Short mmCIF file of C-alpha atoms in Angstrom, two decimals:
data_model
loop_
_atom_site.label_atom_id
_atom_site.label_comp_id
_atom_site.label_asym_id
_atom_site.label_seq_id
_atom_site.Cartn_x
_atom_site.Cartn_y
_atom_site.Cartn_z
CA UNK A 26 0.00 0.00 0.00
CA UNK A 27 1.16 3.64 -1.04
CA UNK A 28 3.10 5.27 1.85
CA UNK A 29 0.09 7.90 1.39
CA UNK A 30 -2.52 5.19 2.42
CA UNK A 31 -0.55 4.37 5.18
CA UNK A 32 -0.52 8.09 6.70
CA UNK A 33 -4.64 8.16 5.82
CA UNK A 34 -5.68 4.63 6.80
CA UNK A 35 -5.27 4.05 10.54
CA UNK A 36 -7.89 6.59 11.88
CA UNK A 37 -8.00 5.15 15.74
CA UNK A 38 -8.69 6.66 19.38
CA UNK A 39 -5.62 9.25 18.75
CA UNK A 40 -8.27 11.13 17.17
CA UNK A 41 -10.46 10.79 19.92
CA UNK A 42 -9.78 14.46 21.06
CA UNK A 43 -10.41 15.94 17.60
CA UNK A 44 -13.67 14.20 16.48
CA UNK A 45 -15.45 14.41 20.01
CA UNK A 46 -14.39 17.07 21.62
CA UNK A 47 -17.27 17.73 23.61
CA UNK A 48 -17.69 14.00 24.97
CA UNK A 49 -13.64 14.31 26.22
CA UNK A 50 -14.61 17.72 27.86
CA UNK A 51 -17.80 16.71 29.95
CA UNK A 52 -15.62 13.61 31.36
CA UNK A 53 -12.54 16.12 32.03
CA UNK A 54 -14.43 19.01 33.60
CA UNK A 55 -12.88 20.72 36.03
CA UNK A 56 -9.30 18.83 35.77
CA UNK A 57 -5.66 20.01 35.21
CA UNK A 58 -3.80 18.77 32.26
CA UNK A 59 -1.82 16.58 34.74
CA UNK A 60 -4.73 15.24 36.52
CA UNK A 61 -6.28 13.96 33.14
CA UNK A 62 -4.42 11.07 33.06
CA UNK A 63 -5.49 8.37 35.07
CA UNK A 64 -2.66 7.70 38.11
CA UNK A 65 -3.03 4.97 40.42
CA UNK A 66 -0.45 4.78 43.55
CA UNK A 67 2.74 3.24 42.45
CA UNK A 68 2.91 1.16 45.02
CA UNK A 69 0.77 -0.98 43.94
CA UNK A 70 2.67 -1.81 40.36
CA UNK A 71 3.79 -5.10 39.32
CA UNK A 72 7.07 -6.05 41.67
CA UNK A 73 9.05 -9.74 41.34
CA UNK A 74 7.38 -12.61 43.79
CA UNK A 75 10.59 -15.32 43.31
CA UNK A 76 13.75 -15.24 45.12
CA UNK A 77 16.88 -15.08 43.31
CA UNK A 78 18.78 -17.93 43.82
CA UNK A 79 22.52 -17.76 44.84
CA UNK A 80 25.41 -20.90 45.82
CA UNK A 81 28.27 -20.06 47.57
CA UNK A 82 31.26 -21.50 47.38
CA UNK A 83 30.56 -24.21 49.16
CA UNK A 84 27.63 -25.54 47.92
CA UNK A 85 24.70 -23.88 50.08
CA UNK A 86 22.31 -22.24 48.75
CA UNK A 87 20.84 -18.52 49.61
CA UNK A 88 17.25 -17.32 48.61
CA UNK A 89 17.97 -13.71 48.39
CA UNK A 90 14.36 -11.75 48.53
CA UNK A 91 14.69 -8.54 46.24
CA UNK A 92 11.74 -7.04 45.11
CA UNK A 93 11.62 -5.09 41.86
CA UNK A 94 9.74 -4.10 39.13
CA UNK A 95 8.78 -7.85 37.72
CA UNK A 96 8.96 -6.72 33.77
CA UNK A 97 12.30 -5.13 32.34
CA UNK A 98 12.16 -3.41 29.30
CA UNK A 99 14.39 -4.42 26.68
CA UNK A 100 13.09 -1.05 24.20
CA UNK A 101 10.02 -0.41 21.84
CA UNK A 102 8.68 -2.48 19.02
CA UNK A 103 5.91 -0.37 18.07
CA UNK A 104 3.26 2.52 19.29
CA UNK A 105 -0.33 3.07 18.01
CA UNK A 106 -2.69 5.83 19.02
CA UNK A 107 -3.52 4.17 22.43
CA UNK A 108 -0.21 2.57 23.44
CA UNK A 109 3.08 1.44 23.21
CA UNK A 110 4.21 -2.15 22.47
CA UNK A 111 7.49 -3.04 24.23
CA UNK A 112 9.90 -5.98 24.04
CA UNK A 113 10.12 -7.16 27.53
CA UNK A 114 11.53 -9.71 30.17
CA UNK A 115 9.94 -11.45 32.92
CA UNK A 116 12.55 -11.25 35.44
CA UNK A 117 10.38 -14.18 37.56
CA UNK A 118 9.75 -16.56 34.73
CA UNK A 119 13.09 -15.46 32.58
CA UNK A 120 11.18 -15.35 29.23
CA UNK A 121 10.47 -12.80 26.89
CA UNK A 122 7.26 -11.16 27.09
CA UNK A 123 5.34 -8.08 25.00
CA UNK A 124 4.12 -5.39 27.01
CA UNK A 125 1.38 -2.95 25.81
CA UNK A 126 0.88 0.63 27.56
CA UNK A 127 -1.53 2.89 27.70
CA UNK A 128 -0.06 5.93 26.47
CA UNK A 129 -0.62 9.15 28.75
CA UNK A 130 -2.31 11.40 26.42
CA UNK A 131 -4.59 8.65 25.90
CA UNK A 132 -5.44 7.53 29.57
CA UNK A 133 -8.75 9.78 29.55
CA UNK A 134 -11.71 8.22 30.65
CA UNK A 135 -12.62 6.91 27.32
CA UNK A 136 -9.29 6.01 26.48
CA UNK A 137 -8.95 3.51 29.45
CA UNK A 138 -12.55 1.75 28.90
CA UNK A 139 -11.26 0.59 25.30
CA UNK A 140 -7.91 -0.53 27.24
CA UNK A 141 -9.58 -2.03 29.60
CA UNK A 142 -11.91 -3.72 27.14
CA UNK A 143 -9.01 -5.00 25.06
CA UNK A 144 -7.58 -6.91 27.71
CA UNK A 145 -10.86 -8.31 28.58
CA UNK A 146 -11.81 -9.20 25.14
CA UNK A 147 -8.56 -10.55 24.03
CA UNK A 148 -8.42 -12.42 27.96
CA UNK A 149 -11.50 -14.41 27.16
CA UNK A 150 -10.36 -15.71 23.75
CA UNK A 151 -8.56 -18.79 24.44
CA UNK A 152 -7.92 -19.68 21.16
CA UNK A 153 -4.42 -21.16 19.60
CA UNK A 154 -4.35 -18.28 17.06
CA UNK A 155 -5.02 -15.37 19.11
CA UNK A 156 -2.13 -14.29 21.59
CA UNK A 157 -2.59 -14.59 24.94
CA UNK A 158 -2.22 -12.18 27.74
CA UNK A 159 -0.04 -13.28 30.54
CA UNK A 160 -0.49 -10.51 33.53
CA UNK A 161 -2.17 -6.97 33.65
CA UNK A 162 -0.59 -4.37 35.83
CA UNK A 163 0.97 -0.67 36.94
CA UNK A 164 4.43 0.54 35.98
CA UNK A 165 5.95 2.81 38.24
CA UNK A 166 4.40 6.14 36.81
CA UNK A 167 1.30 4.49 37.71
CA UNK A 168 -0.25 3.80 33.95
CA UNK A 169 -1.79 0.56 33.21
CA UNK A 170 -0.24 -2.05 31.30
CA UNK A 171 -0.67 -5.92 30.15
CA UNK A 172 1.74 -8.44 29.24
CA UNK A 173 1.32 -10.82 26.37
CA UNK A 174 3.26 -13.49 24.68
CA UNK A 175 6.09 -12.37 22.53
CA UNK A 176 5.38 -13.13 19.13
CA UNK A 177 8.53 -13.59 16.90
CA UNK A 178 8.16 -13.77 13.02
CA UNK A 179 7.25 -11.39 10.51
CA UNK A 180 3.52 -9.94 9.60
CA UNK A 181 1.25 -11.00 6.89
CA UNK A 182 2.12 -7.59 5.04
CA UNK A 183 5.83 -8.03 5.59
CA UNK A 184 4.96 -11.66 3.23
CA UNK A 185 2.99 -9.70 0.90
CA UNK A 186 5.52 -6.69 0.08
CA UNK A 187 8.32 -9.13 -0.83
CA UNK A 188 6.20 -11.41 -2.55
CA UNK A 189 4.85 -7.83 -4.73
CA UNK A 190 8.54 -7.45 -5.39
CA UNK A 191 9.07 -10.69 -6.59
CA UNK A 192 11.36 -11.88 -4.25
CA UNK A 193 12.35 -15.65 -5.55
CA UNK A 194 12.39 -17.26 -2.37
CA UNK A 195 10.11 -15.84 -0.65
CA UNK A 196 7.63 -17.17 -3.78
CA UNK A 197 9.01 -20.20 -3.13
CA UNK A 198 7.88 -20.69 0.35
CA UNK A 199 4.60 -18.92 -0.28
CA UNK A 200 3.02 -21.19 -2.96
CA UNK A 201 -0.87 -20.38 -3.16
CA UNK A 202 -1.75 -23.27 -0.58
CA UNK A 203 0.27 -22.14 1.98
CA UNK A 204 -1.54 -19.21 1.68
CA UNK A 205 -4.97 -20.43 1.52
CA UNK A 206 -3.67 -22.23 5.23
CA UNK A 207 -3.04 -18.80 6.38
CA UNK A 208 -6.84 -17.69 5.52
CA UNK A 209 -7.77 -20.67 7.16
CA UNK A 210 -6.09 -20.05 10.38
CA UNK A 211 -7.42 -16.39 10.62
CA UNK A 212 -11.00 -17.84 9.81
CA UNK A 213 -10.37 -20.37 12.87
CA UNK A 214 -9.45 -17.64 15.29
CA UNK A 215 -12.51 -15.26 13.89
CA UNK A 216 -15.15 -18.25 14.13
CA UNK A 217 -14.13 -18.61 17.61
CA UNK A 218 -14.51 -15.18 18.33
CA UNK A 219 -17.67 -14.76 16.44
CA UNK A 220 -19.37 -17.38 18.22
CA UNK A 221 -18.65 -15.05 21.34
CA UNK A 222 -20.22 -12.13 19.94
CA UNK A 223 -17.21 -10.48 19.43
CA UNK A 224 -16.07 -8.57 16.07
CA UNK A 225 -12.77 -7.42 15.44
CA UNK A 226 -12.71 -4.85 13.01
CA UNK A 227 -9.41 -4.13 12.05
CA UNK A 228 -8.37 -7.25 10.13
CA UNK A 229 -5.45 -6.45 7.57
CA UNK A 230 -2.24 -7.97 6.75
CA UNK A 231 -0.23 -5.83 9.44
CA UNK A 232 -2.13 -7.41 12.34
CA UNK A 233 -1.83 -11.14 11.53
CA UNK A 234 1.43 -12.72 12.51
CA UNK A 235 2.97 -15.61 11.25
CA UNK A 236 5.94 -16.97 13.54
CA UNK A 237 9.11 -18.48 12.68
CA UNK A 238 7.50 -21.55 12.70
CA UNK A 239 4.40 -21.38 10.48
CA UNK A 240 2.38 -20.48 13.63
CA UNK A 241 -0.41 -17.79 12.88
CA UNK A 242 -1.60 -14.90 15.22
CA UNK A 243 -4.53 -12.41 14.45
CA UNK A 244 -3.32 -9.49 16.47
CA UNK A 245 -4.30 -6.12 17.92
CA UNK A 246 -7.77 -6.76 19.45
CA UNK A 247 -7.39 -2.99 20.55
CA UNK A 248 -10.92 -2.06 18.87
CA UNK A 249 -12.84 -5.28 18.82
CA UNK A 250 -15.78 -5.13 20.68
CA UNK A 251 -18.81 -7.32 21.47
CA UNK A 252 -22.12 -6.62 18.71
CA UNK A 253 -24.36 -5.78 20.52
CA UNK A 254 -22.64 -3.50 22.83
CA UNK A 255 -22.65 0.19 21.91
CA UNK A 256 -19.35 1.93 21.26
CA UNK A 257 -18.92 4.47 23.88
CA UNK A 258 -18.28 8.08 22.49
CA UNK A 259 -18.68 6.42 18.97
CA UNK A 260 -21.51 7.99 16.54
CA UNK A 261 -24.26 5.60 15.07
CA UNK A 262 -24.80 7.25 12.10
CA UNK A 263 -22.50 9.33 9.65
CA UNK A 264 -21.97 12.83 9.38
CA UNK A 265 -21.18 15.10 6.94
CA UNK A 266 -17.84 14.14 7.52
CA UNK A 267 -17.34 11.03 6.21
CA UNK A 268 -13.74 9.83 8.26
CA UNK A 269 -15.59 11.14 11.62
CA UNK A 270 -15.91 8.45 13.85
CA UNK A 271 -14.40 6.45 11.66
CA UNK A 272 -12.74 3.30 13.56
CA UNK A 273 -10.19 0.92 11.91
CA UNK A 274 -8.06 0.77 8.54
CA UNK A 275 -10.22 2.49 5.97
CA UNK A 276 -8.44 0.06 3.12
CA UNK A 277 -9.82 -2.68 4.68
CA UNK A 278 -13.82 -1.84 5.91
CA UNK A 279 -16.39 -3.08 4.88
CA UNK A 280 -19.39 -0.82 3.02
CA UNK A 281 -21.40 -1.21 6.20
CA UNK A 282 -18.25 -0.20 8.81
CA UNK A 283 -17.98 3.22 6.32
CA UNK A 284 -21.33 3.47 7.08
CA UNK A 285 -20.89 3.54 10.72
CA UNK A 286 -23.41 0.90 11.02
CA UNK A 287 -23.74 -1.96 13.80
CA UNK A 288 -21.87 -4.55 12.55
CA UNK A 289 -21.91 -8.23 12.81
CA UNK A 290 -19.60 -10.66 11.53
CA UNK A 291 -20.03 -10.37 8.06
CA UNK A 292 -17.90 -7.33 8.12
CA UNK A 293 -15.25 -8.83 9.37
CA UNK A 294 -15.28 -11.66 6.21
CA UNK A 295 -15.33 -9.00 4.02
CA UNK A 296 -11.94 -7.23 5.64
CA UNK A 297 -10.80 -11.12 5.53
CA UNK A 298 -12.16 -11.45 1.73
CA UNK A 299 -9.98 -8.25 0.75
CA UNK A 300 -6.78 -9.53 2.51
CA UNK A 301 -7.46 -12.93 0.38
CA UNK A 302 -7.41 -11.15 -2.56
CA UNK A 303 -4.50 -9.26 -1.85
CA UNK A 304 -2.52 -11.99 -0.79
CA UNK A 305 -2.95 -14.05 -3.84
CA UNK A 306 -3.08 -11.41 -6.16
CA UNK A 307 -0.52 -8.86 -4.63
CA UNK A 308 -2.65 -5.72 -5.19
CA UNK A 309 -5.75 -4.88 -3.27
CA UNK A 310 -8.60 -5.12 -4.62
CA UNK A 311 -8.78 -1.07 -4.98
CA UNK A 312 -5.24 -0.66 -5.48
CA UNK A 313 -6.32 2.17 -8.15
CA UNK A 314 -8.16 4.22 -5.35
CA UNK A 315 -6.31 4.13 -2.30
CA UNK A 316 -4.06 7.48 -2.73
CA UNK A 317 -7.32 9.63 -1.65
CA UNK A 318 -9.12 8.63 0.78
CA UNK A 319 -12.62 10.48 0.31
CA UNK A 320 -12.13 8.30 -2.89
CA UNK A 321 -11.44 5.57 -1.31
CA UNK A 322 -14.29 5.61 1.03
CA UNK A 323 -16.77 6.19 -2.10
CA UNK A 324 -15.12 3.13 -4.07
CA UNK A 325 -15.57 0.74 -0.96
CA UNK A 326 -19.30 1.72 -0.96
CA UNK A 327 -20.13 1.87 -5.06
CA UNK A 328 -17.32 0.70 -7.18
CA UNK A 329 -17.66 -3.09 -8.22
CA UNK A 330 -14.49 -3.61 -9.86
CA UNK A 331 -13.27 -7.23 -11.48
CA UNK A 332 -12.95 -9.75 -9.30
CA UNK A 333 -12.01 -12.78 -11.01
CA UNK A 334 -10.90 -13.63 -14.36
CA UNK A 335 -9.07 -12.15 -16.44
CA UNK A 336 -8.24 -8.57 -15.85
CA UNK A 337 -8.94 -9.31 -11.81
CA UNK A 338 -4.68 -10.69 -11.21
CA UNK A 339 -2.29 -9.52 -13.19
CA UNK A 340 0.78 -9.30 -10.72
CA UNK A 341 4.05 -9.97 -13.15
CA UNK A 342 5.93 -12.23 -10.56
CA UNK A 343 2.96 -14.91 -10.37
CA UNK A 344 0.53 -16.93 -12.81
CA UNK A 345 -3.30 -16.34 -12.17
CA UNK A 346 -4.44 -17.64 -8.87
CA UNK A 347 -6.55 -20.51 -8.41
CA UNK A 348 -10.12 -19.75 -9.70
CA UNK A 349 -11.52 -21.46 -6.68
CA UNK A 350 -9.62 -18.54 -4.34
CA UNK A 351 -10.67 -16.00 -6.40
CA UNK A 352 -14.56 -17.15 -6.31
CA UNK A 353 -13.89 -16.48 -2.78
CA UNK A 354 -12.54 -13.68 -2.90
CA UNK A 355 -15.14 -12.20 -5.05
CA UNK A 356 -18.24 -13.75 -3.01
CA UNK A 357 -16.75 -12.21 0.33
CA UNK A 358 -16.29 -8.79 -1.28
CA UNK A 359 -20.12 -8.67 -1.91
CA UNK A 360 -21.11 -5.29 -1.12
CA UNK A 361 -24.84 -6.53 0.19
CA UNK A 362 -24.08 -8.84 3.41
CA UNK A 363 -26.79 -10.62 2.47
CA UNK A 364 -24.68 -12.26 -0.82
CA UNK A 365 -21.51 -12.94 1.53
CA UNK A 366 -20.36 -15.83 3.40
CA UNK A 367 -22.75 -15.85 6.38
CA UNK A 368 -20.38 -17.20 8.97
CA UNK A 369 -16.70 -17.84 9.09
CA UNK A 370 -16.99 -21.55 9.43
CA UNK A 371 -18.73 -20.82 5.57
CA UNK A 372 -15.79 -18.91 4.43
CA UNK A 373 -13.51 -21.57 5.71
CA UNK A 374 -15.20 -24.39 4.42
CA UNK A 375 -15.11 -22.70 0.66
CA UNK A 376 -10.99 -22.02 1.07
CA UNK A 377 -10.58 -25.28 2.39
CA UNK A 378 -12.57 -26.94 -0.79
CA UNK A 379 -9.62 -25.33 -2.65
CA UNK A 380 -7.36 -27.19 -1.13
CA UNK A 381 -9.30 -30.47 -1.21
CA UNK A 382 -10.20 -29.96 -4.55
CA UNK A 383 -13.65 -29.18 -4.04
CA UNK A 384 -14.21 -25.54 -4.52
CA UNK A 385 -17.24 -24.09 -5.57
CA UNK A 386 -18.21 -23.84 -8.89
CA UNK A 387 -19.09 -20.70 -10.73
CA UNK A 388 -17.71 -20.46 -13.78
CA UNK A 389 -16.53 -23.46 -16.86
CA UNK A 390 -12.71 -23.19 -15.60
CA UNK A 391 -13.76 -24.46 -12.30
CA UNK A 392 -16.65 -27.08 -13.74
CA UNK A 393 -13.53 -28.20 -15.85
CA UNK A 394 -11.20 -28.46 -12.41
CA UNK A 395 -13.78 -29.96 -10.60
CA UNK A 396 -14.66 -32.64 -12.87
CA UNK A 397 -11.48 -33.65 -13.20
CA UNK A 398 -10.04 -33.73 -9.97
CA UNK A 399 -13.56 -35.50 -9.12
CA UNK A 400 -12.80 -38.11 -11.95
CA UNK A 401 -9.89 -38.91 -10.35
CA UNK A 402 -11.03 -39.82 -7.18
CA UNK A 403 -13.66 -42.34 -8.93
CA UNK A 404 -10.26 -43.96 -10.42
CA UNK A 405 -8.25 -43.72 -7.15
CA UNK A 406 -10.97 -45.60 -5.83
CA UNK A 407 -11.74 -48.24 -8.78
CA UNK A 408 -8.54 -48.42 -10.45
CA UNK A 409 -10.12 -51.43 -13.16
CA UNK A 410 -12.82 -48.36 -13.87
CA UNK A 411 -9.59 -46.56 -14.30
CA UNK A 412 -7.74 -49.02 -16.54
CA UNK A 413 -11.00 -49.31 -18.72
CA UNK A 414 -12.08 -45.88 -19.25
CA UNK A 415 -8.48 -45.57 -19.93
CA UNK A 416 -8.40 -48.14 -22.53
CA UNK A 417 -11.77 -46.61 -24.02
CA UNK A 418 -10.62 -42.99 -24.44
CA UNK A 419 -7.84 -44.83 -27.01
CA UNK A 420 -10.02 -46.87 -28.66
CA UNK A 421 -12.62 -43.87 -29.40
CA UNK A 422 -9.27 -41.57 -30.37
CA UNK A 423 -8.67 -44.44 -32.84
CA UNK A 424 -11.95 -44.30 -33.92
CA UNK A 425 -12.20 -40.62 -34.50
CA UNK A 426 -8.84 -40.50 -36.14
CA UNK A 427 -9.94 -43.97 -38.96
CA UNK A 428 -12.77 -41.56 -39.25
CA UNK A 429 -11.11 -38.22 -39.99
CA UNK A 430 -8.77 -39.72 -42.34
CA UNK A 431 -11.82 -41.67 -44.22
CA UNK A 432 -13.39 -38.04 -44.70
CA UNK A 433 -10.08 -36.55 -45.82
CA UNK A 434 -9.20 -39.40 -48.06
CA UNK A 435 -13.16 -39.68 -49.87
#
């Protein structure tokens, strides 16, 4: 994505101040600039519980009590408009750890209920591809923090940028099944979520993770919230200005999340339907829009550009994509809900056909794939059927050719 999407996409809680004003002043009445952020005694921050163990020279051993702050810093790995993300130790445990901070100038009222609900939100998902949260606590300034697993590996957009460049080995280990098990494992974590009422709705390829060893993480929970909660200071309907109270990565919304309608999660699939398509096409699906936002906005709610077929891929360092991926694709770009995937588990279910070799079919390509993958599995499972159609295809070729050169010869 253009460096100018980048600077226009991520419209978050740092603009909390700016688009409601009047909500941040009513909570804030009648408090100092300093008192605005939430301070809690610092006594009562995170300190080490385990001795430190220590041998002398001969042989005994000393438990040497020495409480201190439990998580060490080891420097920042990346800041958003709510917090800070930190590389960390656990001086207890001894592992690494991620720690993510609520930044001062957003530890307002407002600003701490979505922290708050992060860690509760992301706490409650157990699931193998969402990251887990290890502790919440207080640093010594007194702001609130939790601690997750650290996650080492690069993101999905990392992938897709050197795969856009053509990288040649970084095709090589990215063939398009590999990246339909990617899809897969996002749909896994988003079913699970789903079925708790939760949405996410900031799915692009920056927040999924995919660790050194093929393990997959859909991150930053940071604005997920449960459907049928409201969002508090968060407008219903749309202004006159079309980015106000605009939450998530523009890019990636859904016509409905422009909208600033409730959503449910069919909105997600469709953020998950335009990473698809990006992934195995290397250009999103808008590519042609995305350097204006107002633009950008209108396209995601009007435009109905190519899909699939020819004209939809055409990425110089890569054939066309698999039609069943790009069927998809296409269905979970439908503008109307109603024509989407209804569920994750559906969306899953159609990228895994690909990869069984029974993807939908929509078009005479994949009636032609199908039949033929589904012809082999008749012969896999009667190989004399096999032998005999095999046998019969020569013996009609024969034919046809004794008759072709009867015609030609009069």
């Amino acid at each position: 994505m253009e460096a100018a999407v980048g600077n226009q996409a991520t419209l978050a809680w740092s603009r909390m101040e700016t688009q409601f004003p009047a909500e941040l002043a009513s909570t804030m009445a009648g408090t100092s600039a300093a008192s605005r952020i939430t301070r809690i005694d610092p006594n009562r921050r995170s300190l080490s519980v385990l001795p430190q163990i220590e041998t002398d020279v001969s042989g005994q051993v000393r438990l040497v009590h020495d409480p201190r702050d439990r998580y060490r810093s080891l420097g920042v790995v990346g800041e958003g408009g709510m917090g800070v993300v930190e590389r960390a130790e656990d001086v207890d445990i001894g592992r690494p750890v991620a720690i993510k901070r609520l930044l001062p100038e957003a530890s307002h009222p407002l600003g701490v209920a979505r922290f708050v609900g992060e860690v509760r939100i992301v706490g409650a998902l157990e699931h193998p591809n969402v990251v887990p949260i290890h502790d919440v606590g207080l640093d010594a300034e007194g702001r609130y923090f939790f601690v997750m697993k650290y996650v080492e590996g690069q993101t999905l957009g990392e992938v897709i940028d050197k795969l856009r460049r053509g990288d040649p080995e970084t095709h090589l280990q990215w063939p398009f099944e590999r990246r339909a098990e990617i899809v897969i494992s996002v749909l896994r974590a988003l079913a699970y979520a789903h079925e708790r009422g939760i949405v996410h709705r900031d799915i692009k390829p920056d927040n999924i993770m995919i660790g050194r060893f093929g393990e997959v993480w859909l991150m930053d929970w940071g604005i997920a919230k449960k459907m049928d909660e409201p969002d508090p200071g968060v407008p219903t309907e749309r202004g006159e200005d079309r980015t106000a109270g605009l939450i998530g990565t523009p890019a990636y919304m859904s016509p409905e999340q422009v909208r600033c309608e409730p959503l449910d999660a069919r909105s997600d699939l469709y953020s998950v339907a335009v990473v698809l398509h990006e992934f195995i096409g290397l250009n999103h699906y808008l590519h042609h829009r995305t350097d204006n936002l107002a633009v950008l906005l209108d396209a995601i709610e009007n435009e109905h550009p190519v899909l699939r077929g020819p004209g939809a891929y055409d990425s110089p360092h890569q054939g066309p994509p698999p039609i069943e991926l790009q069927i998809v694709a296409a269905r979970g770009l439908a503008k109307d809900p109603a024509h989407r995937y209804q569920s994750a588990a559906e969306m899953l279910a159609g990228v895994r056909g690909y990869l069984e070799g029974r993807g939908e079919v929509r078009c005479m390509y994949s009636f032609t794939k199908r039949a033929m993958r589904e012809s082999g599995r008749v012969i896999d499972r009667y190989p004399r059927l096999g032998v005999a159609m095999y046998f019969g295809l020569i013996v009609l070729a024969l034919v046809g050719l004794a008759a072709l050169f009867k015609l030609l010869l009069g």
